[in-house]
Tab-separated table of C-alpha atoms in Angstrom:
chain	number	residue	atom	x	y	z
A	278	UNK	CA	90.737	79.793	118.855
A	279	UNK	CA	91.323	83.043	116.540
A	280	UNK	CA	94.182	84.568	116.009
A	281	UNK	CA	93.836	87.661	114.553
A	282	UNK	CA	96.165	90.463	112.701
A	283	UNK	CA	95.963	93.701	111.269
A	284	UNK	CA	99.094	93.698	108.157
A	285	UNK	CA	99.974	96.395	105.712
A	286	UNK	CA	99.473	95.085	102.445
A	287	UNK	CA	102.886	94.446	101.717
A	288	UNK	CA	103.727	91.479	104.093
A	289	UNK	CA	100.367	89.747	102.867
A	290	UNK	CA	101.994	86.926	100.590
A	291	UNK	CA	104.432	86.212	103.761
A	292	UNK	CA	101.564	86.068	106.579
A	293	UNK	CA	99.242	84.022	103.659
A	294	UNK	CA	102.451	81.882	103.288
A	295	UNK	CA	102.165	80.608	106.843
A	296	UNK	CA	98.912	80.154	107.581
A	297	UNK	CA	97.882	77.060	106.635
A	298	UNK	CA	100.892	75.581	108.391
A	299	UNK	CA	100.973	77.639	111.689
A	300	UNK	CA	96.551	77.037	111.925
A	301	UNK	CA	97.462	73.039	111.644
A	302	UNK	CA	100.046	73.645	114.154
A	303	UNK	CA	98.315	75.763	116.716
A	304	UNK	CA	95.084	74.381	116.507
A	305	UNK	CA	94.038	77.706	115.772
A	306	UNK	CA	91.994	80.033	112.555
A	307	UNK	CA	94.064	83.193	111.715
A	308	UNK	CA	91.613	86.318	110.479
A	309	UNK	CA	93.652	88.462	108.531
A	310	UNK	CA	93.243	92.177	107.686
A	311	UNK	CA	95.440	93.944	104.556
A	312	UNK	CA	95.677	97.638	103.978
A	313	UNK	CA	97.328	100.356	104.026
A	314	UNK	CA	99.689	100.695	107.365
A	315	UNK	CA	97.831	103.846	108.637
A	316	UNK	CA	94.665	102.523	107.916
A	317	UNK	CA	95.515	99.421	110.271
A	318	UNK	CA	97.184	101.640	112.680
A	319	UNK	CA	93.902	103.671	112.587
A	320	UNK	CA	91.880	100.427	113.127
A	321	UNK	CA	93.786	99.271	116.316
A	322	UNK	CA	93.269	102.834	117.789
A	323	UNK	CA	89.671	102.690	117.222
A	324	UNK	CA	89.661	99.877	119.049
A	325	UNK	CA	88.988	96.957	117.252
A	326	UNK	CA	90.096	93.327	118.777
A	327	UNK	CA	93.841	92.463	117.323
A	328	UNK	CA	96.233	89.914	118.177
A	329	UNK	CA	98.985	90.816	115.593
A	330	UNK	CA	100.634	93.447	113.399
A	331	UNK	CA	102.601	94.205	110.840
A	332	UNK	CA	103.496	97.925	109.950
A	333	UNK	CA	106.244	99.820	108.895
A	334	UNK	CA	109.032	99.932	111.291
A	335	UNK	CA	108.557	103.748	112.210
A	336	UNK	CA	104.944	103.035	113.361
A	337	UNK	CA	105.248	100.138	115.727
A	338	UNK	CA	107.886	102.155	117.122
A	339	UNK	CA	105.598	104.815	117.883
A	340	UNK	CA	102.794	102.508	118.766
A	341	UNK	CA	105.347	100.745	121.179
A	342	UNK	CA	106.365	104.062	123.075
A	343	UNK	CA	102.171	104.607	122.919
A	344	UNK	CA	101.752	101.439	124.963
A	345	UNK	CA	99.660	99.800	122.205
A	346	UNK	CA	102.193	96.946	121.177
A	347	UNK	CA	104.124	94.927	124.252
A	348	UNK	CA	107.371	96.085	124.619
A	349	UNK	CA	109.921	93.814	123.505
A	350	UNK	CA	108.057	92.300	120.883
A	351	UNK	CA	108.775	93.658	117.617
A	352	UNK	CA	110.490	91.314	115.102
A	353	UNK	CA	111.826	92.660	111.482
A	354	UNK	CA	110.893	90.935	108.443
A	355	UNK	CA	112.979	92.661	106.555
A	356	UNK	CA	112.728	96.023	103.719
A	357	UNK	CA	110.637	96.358	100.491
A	358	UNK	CA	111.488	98.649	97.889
A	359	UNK	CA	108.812	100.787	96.228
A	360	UNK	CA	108.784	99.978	92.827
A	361	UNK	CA	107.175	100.576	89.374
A	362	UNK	CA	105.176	98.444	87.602
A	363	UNK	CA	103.197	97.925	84.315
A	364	UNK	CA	100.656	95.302	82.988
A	365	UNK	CA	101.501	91.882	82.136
A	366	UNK	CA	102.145	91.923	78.319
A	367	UNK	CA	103.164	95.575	78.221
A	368	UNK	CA	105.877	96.849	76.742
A	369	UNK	CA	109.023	97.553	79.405
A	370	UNK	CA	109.797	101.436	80.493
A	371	UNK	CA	113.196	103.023	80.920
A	372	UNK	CA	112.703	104.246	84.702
A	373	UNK	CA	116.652	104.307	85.286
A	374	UNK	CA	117.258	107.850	86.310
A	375	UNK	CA	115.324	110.466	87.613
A	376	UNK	CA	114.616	111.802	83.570
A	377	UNK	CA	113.868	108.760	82.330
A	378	UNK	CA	110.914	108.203	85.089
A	379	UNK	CA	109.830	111.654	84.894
A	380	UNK	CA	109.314	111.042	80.823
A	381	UNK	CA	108.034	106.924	81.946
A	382	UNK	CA	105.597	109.020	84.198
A	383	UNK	CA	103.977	111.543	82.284
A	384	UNK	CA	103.352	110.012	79.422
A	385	UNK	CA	101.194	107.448	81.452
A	386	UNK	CA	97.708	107.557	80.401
A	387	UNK	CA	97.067	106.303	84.196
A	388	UNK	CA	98.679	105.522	87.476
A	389	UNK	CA	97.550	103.576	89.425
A	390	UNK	CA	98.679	104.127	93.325
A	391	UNK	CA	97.971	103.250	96.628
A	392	UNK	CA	96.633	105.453	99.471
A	393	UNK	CA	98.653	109.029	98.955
A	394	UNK	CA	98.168	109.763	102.518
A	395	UNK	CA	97.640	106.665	104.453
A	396	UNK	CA	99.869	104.123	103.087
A	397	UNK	CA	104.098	103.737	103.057
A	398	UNK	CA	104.122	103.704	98.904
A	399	UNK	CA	101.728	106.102	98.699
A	400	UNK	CA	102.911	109.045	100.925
A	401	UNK	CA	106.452	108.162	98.979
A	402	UNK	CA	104.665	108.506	95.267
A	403	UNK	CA	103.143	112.001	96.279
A	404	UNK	CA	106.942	112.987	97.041
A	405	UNK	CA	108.174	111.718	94.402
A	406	UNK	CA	105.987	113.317	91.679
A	407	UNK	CA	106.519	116.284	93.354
A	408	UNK	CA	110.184	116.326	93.341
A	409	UNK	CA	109.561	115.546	89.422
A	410	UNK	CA	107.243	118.297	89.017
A	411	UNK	CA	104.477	116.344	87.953
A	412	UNK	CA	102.259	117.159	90.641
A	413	UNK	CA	99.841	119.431	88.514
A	414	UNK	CA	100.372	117.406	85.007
A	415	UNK	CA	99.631	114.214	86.913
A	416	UNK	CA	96.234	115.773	88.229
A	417	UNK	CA	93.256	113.765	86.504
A	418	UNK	CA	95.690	110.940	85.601
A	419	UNK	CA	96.185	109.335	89.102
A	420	UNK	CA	93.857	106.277	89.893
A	421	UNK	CA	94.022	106.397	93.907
A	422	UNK	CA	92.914	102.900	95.813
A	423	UNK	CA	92.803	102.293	99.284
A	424	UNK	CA	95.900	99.932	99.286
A	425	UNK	CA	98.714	98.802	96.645
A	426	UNK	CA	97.206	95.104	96.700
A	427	UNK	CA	93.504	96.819	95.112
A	428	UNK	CA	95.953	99.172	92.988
A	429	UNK	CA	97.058	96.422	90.986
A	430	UNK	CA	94.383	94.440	91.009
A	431	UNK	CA	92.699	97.943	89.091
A	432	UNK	CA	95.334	97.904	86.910
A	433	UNK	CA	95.637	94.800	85.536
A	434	UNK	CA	91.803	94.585	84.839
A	435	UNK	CA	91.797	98.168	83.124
A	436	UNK	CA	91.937	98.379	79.486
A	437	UNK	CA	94.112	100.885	77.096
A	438	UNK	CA	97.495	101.865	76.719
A	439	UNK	CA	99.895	103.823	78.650
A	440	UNK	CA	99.133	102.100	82.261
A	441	UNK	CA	101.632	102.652	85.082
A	442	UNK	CA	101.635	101.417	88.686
A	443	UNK	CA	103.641	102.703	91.858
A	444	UNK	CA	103.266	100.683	94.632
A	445	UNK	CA	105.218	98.113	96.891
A	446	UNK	CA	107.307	95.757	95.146
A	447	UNK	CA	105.685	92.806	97.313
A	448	UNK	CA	102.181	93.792	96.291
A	449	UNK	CA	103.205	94.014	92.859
A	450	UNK	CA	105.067	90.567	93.129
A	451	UNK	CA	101.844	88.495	94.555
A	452	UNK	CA	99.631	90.087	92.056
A	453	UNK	CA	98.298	88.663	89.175
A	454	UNK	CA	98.252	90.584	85.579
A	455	UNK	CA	101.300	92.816	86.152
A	456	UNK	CA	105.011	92.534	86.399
A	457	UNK	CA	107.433	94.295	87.880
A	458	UNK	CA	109.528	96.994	85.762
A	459	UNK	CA	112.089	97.650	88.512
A	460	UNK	CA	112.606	99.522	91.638
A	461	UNK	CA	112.180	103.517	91.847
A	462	UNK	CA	115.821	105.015	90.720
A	463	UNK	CA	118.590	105.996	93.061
A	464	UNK	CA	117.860	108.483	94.566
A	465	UNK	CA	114.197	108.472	94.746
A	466	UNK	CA	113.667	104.720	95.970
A	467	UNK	CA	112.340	104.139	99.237
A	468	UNK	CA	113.042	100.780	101.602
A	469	UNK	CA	110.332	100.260	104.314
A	470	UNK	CA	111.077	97.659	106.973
A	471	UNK	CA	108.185	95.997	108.074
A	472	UNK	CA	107.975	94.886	111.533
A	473	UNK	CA	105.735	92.397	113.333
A	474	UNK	CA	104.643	93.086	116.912
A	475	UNK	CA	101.963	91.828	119.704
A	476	UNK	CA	99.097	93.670	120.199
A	477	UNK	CA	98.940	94.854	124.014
A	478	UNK	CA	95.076	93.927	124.034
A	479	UNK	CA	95.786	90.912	122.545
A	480	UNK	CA	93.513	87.967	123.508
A	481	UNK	CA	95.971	85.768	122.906
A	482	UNK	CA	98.939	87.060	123.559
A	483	UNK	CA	101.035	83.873	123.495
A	484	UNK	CA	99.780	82.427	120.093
A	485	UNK	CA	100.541	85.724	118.606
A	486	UNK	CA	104.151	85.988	120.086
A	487	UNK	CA	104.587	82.520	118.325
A	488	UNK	CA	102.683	83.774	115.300
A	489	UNK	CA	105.244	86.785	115.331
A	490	UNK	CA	107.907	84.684	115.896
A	491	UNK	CA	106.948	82.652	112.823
A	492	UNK	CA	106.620	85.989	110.318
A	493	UNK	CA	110.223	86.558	111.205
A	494	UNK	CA	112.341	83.835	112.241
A	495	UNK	CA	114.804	81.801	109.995
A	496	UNK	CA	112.342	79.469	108.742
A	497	UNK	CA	110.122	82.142	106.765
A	498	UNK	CA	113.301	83.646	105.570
A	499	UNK	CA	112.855	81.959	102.007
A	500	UNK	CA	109.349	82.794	102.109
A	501	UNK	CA	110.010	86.574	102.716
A	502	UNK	CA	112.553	86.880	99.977
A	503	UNK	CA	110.678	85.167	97.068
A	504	UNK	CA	108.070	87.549	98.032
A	505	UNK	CA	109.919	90.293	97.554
A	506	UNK	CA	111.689	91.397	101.449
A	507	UNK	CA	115.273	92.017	101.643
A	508	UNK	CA	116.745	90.656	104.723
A	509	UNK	CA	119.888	91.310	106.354
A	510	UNK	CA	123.038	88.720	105.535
């Protein structure tokens, strides 16, 4: 029996968290699926077989009043901030106001970002660089990837100085080779709840309401704040 679920990248070390666990417990094999929200969005309107997913709160809203998740279902996990983030070994940046990040930001030799368009962090970066007015001096100096997770992974395996990444605190948590400098400054941060929900195609539609049930209830709450989630008191 497969379970299977379609997660933005940012509520991977939570759903990897569980599996083991819930597959011993349900007698079942979870395929998972990591990207960038509107790229999993995109999938499950396309058509492809899903069970499970994870998205930004906003979007399984919609995707609820579309008919494509069952109503009722959606469970919080909780927020992630975006965040900034350098290479493991690298020396710390002053990103505490909105000059010091515009100076942390262009002077980076590279940064390294998630989907500008199709992903929470990403869409938030563009915004933010344009509030800055680093735009235009950014252009040639932005290393786009599909998702945060592949990002950092970049990142970390690039060489040179002056190497700066943007991305979702969680995927910057679970990855290996860089640390996190801090969240974005007041002000320019951004929070995204994530939000777990049953597919309405789903082809098992009670293993995935346990599955969901799982991602959010009380026992994962540890989980989801060592990897990064803020959850309500």
């Amino acid at each position: 029996m497969e379970l299977v679920l379609f997660s933005g990248g940012a509520a991977k070390a939570v759903a990897s968290g569980l599996q083991g666990d819930f597959e011993a417990r349900q007698g079942c094999a979870l395929s998972a699926t990591f990207g960038a929200v509107g790229l999993m969005r995109d999938k499950l309107l396309s058509g492809e077989p899903c069970d499970v997913l994870i998205l930004s709160a906003s979007l399984i809203e919609a995707l609820e009043r579309q008919g494509h998740v069952v109503a009722g279902s959606a469970r919080d996990l909780g927020s992630v901030a975006t965040g900034v983030a350098v290479r493991a070994g690298d020396p710390d940046l002053d990103i505490g106001d909105a000059d010091a990040l515009r100076t942390a930001l262009s002077a980076a030799r590279g940064l390294y970002v998630p989907h500008l368009g199709k992903s929470s962090a990403g869409i938030h970066v563009a915004s933010v660089l344009e509030r800055l007015g680093l735009t235009q001096v950014m252009h040639g100096r932005i290393r786009e990837y599909p998702n945060g997770e592949t990002a950092m992974r970049e990142m970390a395996a690039a060489t040179g100085e002056g190497l700066v990444g943007c991305t979702q605190v969680t995927e910057i948590l679970y990855t290996p080779g860089v640390r996190l400098v801090g969240e974005l400054p007041p002000g320019y941060g951004l929070a995204t709840v994530y939000t777990a929900a049953v597919c309405a195609q789903a082809r098992q539609p009670e293993l995935a309401a346990r599955f969901v049930q799982a991602l959010a209830g009380d026992a994962s709450r540890q989980l989801r704040q060592a990897a990064g989630f803020k959850l309500d008191s």
